[in-house]
Amino acid sequence: MAFIKNAWYVACWGCEVKSGEMFHRKLLNEMVVFYRKEDGTAVALQDRCPHRFIPLHLGKIVGDSIECAYHGLTFDCSGKCVKNPHGDGKVPAAARVRSYPVAEKHGMLWIWMGSQAADPVTIPDYSVLESEAGFATSRGYLHIEANYELMGENLLDLSHITYLHDGYLGSPEQVGADQVLKEEGGKIHCNRWMPNISVPPIFDMVYRRDGKPVDMWTNMTWIPPSCFLLDSGVHEVGGKREDHGWYYGVHILTPESEKTVHYHFAAAMPPGTRMTPDEAAKFSALRRHAFEAQDKPIINAQQAAIGDNDFWEMKPVLLSVDAGPVRMRRAIERMTKEDVAIETPAVPIKVIRPAPASV
Ligand code: FES
Ligand SMILES: [Fe+2]
């Protein structure tokens, strides 16, 4: 299975790459090592020495470069070998590793693994996580043993919260919610509106703590290829958003392999939310519990059940709630095809024409 390479992906939270230390992770089936230059700028290099294929993260940082642990070849931040301590010291032309464009934005380290030019302007907007936005934020990470599309479907179709997250995010009347699907600028919005329902416990904590019915919404946006932003909340029946019972949920997926994915998530509560620090901590812990103890085992089990089979060849039964996920899947298929064409341009066939007959 191919991945969409010409896109920005979150490699890790920015704070995970500490000055003077290396951080390594497999992304889109490639091993990558991250470190910081002396001026603090993050660097991403292929994590495999071209000499005897030792992971570079086993070596050490020397200035702005990495020295391989095995025989001491040294690579600068562009991936070029700048020192061969052996023989005449000549550096073979092939002694280089790939350097990937990276950008730090919204507290995350983004990486571009395709061959086309990378423009940080196209990084999705998660500015609610910036301290200037004034939101109270919490963040987390999970490793999921499933393909990123399965996890993406879980996020885009939130009809599962009544069942899988019963007692946390779910309440029975959410079933049959009004669902509106919109596509614009390549994004898919999957909006659900649930008027006059019993308040899900986690939202009762964010809002009034009186257990009274509420109007609730979950508006999820997919930003290709694998970023999501949720706008979700409650207010009193017939009330208004300004009552501060809402938050933004950030959900970002980065494929590790065909059957594993890095899942970065965060929540951003707007200024004016009436929660004590203890309640805010409990809110984050409950969210994490829902993702880790409820979503993750289901999605892992789903991947195990699918195995190596093709999703469509298994003929999945489709329900009304699948409209968003199916559109997302189709868009990913289209984008993957286009991306593969960019990454592996067809070799033009040289046409040999017979010489014109001489007169
Ligand atoms: S394996 Fe890296 S220098 Fe030999
Ligand atoms: Fe879920």
XYZ file of C-alpha atoms and ligand atoms in Angstrom:
364
model
C 0.000 0.000 0.000
C 1.290 3.371 -0.904
C 1.018 6.451 1.263
C 0.398 10.027 0.221
C 3.907 11.417 0.566
C 3.464 14.945 -0.680
C 1.738 16.223 2.435
C 2.643 17.544 5.874
C 2.469 14.977 8.669
C 2.954 15.415 12.380
C 6.122 13.599 13.413
C 5.814 14.340 17.143
C 5.071 17.068 19.642
C 7.810 19.717 19.323
C 8.847 19.257 22.980
C 9.734 15.613 22.310
C 12.828 16.679 20.375
C 15.053 17.983 23.120
C 18.228 19.902 22.566
C 21.286 17.625 22.632
C 19.176 14.442 22.268
C 17.965 12.394 19.334
C 14.384 11.275 18.805
C 13.582 8.576 16.271
C 10.364 7.271 14.821
C 9.145 5.266 11.844
C 6.912 7.380 9.606
C 5.329 6.196 6.350
C 7.556 3.106 6.575
C 10.752 5.187 6.747
C 13.010 5.423 9.797
C 13.680 9.054 10.681
C 15.920 10.613 13.320
C 15.253 14.101 14.706
C 17.566 16.434 16.595
C 18.126 20.137 17.111
C 20.926 22.268 15.721
C 22.783 24.492 18.170
C 20.437 27.367 17.261
C 17.432 25.172 18.224
C 16.214 24.486 14.674
C 14.864 20.958 14.265
C 16.421 18.585 11.726
C 15.057 15.307 10.303
C 17.394 12.808 8.640
C 16.996 9.293 7.326
C 17.867 7.120 10.315
C 20.203 4.720 8.527
C 23.893 5.128 7.904
C 24.700 4.380 4.239
C 27.848 2.470 5.254
C 26.599 -0.553 7.214
C 23.025 0.618 7.812
C 23.319 1.338 11.533
C 20.535 3.609 12.813
C 22.048 7.059 13.178
C 20.150 7.661 16.418
C 22.622 5.252 18.069
C 25.400 7.745 17.349
C 25.985 11.159 18.853
C 25.305 14.769 18.046
C 28.449 16.741 17.259
C 27.657 20.421 16.770
C 24.968 20.503 14.072
C 25.854 17.015 12.772
C 25.467 13.352 13.747
C 28.419 11.014 14.102
C 27.584 7.368 13.370
C 28.157 5.051 16.328
C 29.853 2.315 14.310
C 32.748 3.790 12.255
C 32.343 7.493 12.801
C 31.092 8.839 9.464
C 29.605 12.250 10.223
C 26.526 13.706 8.511
C 25.530 17.337 8.563
C 21.963 18.611 8.763
C 21.582 18.462 4.964
C 22.386 14.729 5.113
C 25.792 15.155 3.498
C 28.713 13.144 4.892
C 31.233 15.755 6.033
C 33.792 13.488 7.694
C 35.309 10.104 6.940
C 37.906 9.353 9.604
C 39.352 6.405 7.644
C 42.002 6.011 4.946
C 42.694 9.181 2.991
C 39.566 10.739 4.442
C 37.870 11.041 1.055
C 34.096 11.039 1.288
C 32.442 8.698 -1.230
C 29.797 10.488 -3.291
C 27.097 8.037 -2.177
C 27.812 8.694 1.499
C 24.742 10.754 2.290
C 21.381 10.316 3.921
C 18.102 11.907 3.062
C 17.181 15.128 4.817
C 13.467 15.899 5.166
C 11.861 19.344 5.308
C 10.443 20.018 8.779
C 8.451 22.872 10.279
C 7.431 23.633 13.850
C 3.913 24.918 14.075
C 1.217 24.891 16.763
C 3.524 23.007 19.142
C 4.050 20.148 16.707
C 6.932 19.078 14.511
C 5.693 18.571 10.948
C 7.561 16.596 8.316
C 7.283 16.464 4.522
C 8.348 13.136 3.031
C 7.491 13.645 -0.645
C 9.659 14.823 -3.505
C 7.695 17.977 -4.308
C 8.592 21.341 -2.759
C 7.273 21.708 0.798
C 5.484 24.904 1.748
C 4.747 25.343 5.478
C 1.843 27.651 4.562
C -0.155 24.519 3.726
C 0.119 23.101 7.269
C -3.417 22.826 8.692
C -4.460 25.535 11.124
C -4.328 24.349 14.736
C -3.629 27.803 16.135
C -6.071 27.120 19.000
C -3.162 25.222 20.531
C -0.951 28.336 20.548
C -0.716 30.050 23.933
C -1.690 33.404 22.362
C -5.112 31.959 21.539
C -5.828 31.810 25.285
C -7.365 28.317 25.222
C -6.616 25.820 28.014
C -4.976 22.895 26.260
C -4.051 19.314 26.996
C -2.326 16.883 24.647
C -1.549 13.232 24.232
C -0.279 10.452 21.987
C -1.311 6.875 21.292
C 0.144 4.179 19.091
C -2.648 2.313 17.298
C -2.130 -1.038 15.614
C -4.294 -0.300 12.596
C -4.211 1.386 9.227
C -4.698 5.154 9.438
C -7.851 5.038 7.315
C -9.612 2.811 9.854
C -8.700 5.248 12.605
C -9.776 8.151 10.377
C -13.199 6.589 9.849
C -13.590 6.276 13.599
C -12.974 10.012 13.933
C -15.119 11.179 11.054
C -18.129 9.046 11.980
C -18.949 9.831 15.591
C -22.156 7.783 15.622
C -20.128 5.234 17.619
C -19.977 7.407 20.727
C -23.385 6.239 21.979
C -22.204 2.639 22.051
C -18.453 2.577 22.400
C -18.242 5.588 24.718
C -21.445 5.004 26.663
C -21.184 6.596 30.093
C -18.473 9.040 28.960
C -19.140 10.855 25.689
C -22.291 9.007 24.750
C -25.972 9.141 25.580
C -28.772 7.013 24.041
C -30.620 9.859 22.295
C -27.585 10.660 20.145
C -28.612 7.814 17.841
C -30.426 9.186 14.833
C -28.766 12.595 15.125
C -29.239 14.979 12.221
C -26.125 14.531 10.116
C -25.010 17.076 7.553
C -22.143 16.296 5.229
C -20.313 19.076 3.411
C -17.295 19.070 1.160
C -15.386 22.252 0.532
C -11.830 23.018 -0.508
C -10.902 19.335 -0.267
C -12.104 19.126 3.344
C -15.035 17.022 4.512
C -17.266 18.286 7.305
C -19.412 15.764 9.122
C -21.741 17.709 11.416
C -24.182 16.152 13.872
C -26.852 18.036 15.778
C -28.605 16.396 18.737
C -31.261 18.589 20.338
C -32.717 17.915 23.773
C -30.753 14.837 24.816
C -29.639 13.602 28.215
C -26.270 15.162 28.899
C -23.255 12.839 28.361
C -21.251 12.720 31.624
C -18.096 14.331 30.246
C -20.098 17.273 28.872
C -21.975 17.675 32.138
C -18.568 18.286 33.701
C -17.630 20.852 31.055
C -20.962 22.644 31.296
C -23.338 22.855 34.282
C -22.875 19.735 36.414
C -26.613 19.461 36.995
C -27.451 16.468 34.779
C -30.202 18.392 32.931
C -30.910 17.785 29.216
C -28.915 19.727 26.649
C -28.620 20.390 22.934
C -25.377 18.860 21.673
C -23.277 19.051 18.530
C -20.252 17.212 17.149
C -18.848 18.911 14.057
C -15.858 17.009 12.714
C -13.698 18.232 9.844
C -11.285 16.062 7.895
C -8.321 17.899 6.430
C -6.547 15.644 3.946
C -4.760 13.399 4.214
C -5.119 12.645 7.932
C -5.805 15.677 10.126
C -9.073 16.266 11.980
C -10.580 19.099 13.972
C -13.641 18.571 16.152
C -15.873 21.364 17.363
C -18.103 19.796 19.986
C -20.212 20.989 22.857
C -23.525 21.352 24.617
C -25.743 24.164 25.790
C -29.049 24.271 27.543
C -31.983 23.258 25.385
C -32.593 26.198 23.053
C -29.481 27.939 24.467
C -26.438 29.332 22.718
C -22.803 28.435 22.128
C -21.570 31.393 24.170
C -22.666 29.509 27.308
C -19.237 27.814 27.167
C -19.960 24.142 27.155
C -17.739 23.401 24.161
C -14.165 22.689 23.120
C -12.035 21.931 20.089
C -10.680 18.408 19.750
C -7.498 18.047 17.712
C -6.919 14.599 16.194
C -3.966 13.989 13.903
C -2.920 10.700 12.344
C 0.457 9.852 10.851
C 0.860 6.431 9.282
C 3.766 4.469 10.705
C 3.217 1.430 8.481
C 0.296 -0.138 6.601
C -1.050 -1.482 9.888
C 0.081 1.003 12.510
C -0.485 4.702 13.077
C 0.749 7.478 15.347
C -2.218 9.272 16.885
C -1.658 12.758 18.314
C -4.616 14.352 20.055
C -5.323 17.488 22.028
C -8.203 19.467 23.486
C -8.542 23.248 23.573
C -11.063 24.826 25.945
C -12.049 28.408 25.190
C -11.477 31.183 27.690
C -14.563 31.450 29.883
C -15.029 27.700 30.382
C -16.152 27.230 33.957
C -13.929 24.379 35.082
C -11.555 24.114 37.999
C -8.017 22.839 37.260
C -9.031 19.502 38.857
C -12.059 19.197 36.595
C -9.954 20.106 33.566
C -7.454 17.365 34.498
C -10.304 14.881 34.915
C -11.722 15.911 31.533
C -8.389 15.169 29.806
C -8.008 11.876 31.670
C -11.523 10.780 30.625
C -10.878 11.693 26.997
C -7.653 9.740 27.020
C -9.433 6.812 28.638
C -12.086 6.860 25.879
C -9.417 6.815 23.143
C -7.069 4.351 24.810
C -9.398 1.892 26.533
C -12.371 2.089 24.147
C -11.402 3.238 20.609
C -7.955 1.633 20.456
C -8.948 -1.988 21.253
C -11.854 -1.813 18.804
C -9.760 -0.390 15.970
C -6.904 -2.819 16.684
C -9.399 -5.700 16.600
C -10.908 -4.339 13.371
C -7.461 -4.308 11.732
C -6.738 -7.838 12.968
C -10.063 -9.030 11.511
C -9.373 -7.373 8.148
C -5.788 -8.647 8.022
C -4.338 -8.347 4.536
C -7.716 -8.331 2.800
C -8.733 -5.437 0.613
C -11.354 -3.364 2.433
C -13.742 -3.049 -0.532
C -13.306 -6.656 -1.631
C -14.624 -7.657 1.802
C -17.877 -5.929 0.790
C -18.557 -3.937 3.960
C -22.221 -3.247 4.682
C -22.829 0.474 4.348
C -25.089 2.504 6.660
C -26.199 6.131 6.480
C -23.463 7.033 8.998
C -20.808 5.828 6.560
C -21.367 8.671 4.106
C -18.456 10.727 5.489
C -15.986 7.843 5.859
C -16.749 6.555 2.341
C -16.108 9.988 0.846
C -12.883 10.258 2.794
C -11.756 6.799 1.651
C -12.502 7.647 -1.985
C -10.637 10.959 -1.698
C -7.622 9.188 -0.157
C -7.661 6.594 -2.951
C -7.677 9.369 -5.552
C -4.957 11.374 -3.800
C -2.790 8.279 -3.316
C -3.003 7.473 -7.018
C -2.038 11.020 -7.959
C 0.775 11.012 -5.424
C 2.191 7.697 -6.633
C 2.270 9.192 -10.144
C 4.269 12.161 -8.810
C 6.692 9.962 -6.888
C 7.230 7.433 -9.687
C 6.922 9.273 -12.986
C 6.563 6.894 -15.900
C 9.748 6.558 -17.909
C 8.962 7.990 -21.343
C 9.207 5.332 -24.009
C 11.664 6.291 -26.688
C 10.030 5.829 -30.075
C 12.497 4.703 -32.709
C 11.252 5.627 -36.129
C 12.641 4.047 -39.286
C 14.814 6.381 -41.273
C 12.982 7.805 -44.279
C 13.661 5.783 -47.359
C 16.166 7.507 -49.598
C 14.862 8.546 -52.923
S 27.845 2.014 9.847
Fe 27.961 4.141 10.021
S 30.027 4.587 9.790
Fe 29.919 2.446 9.509
Fe -14.259 7.209 19.669
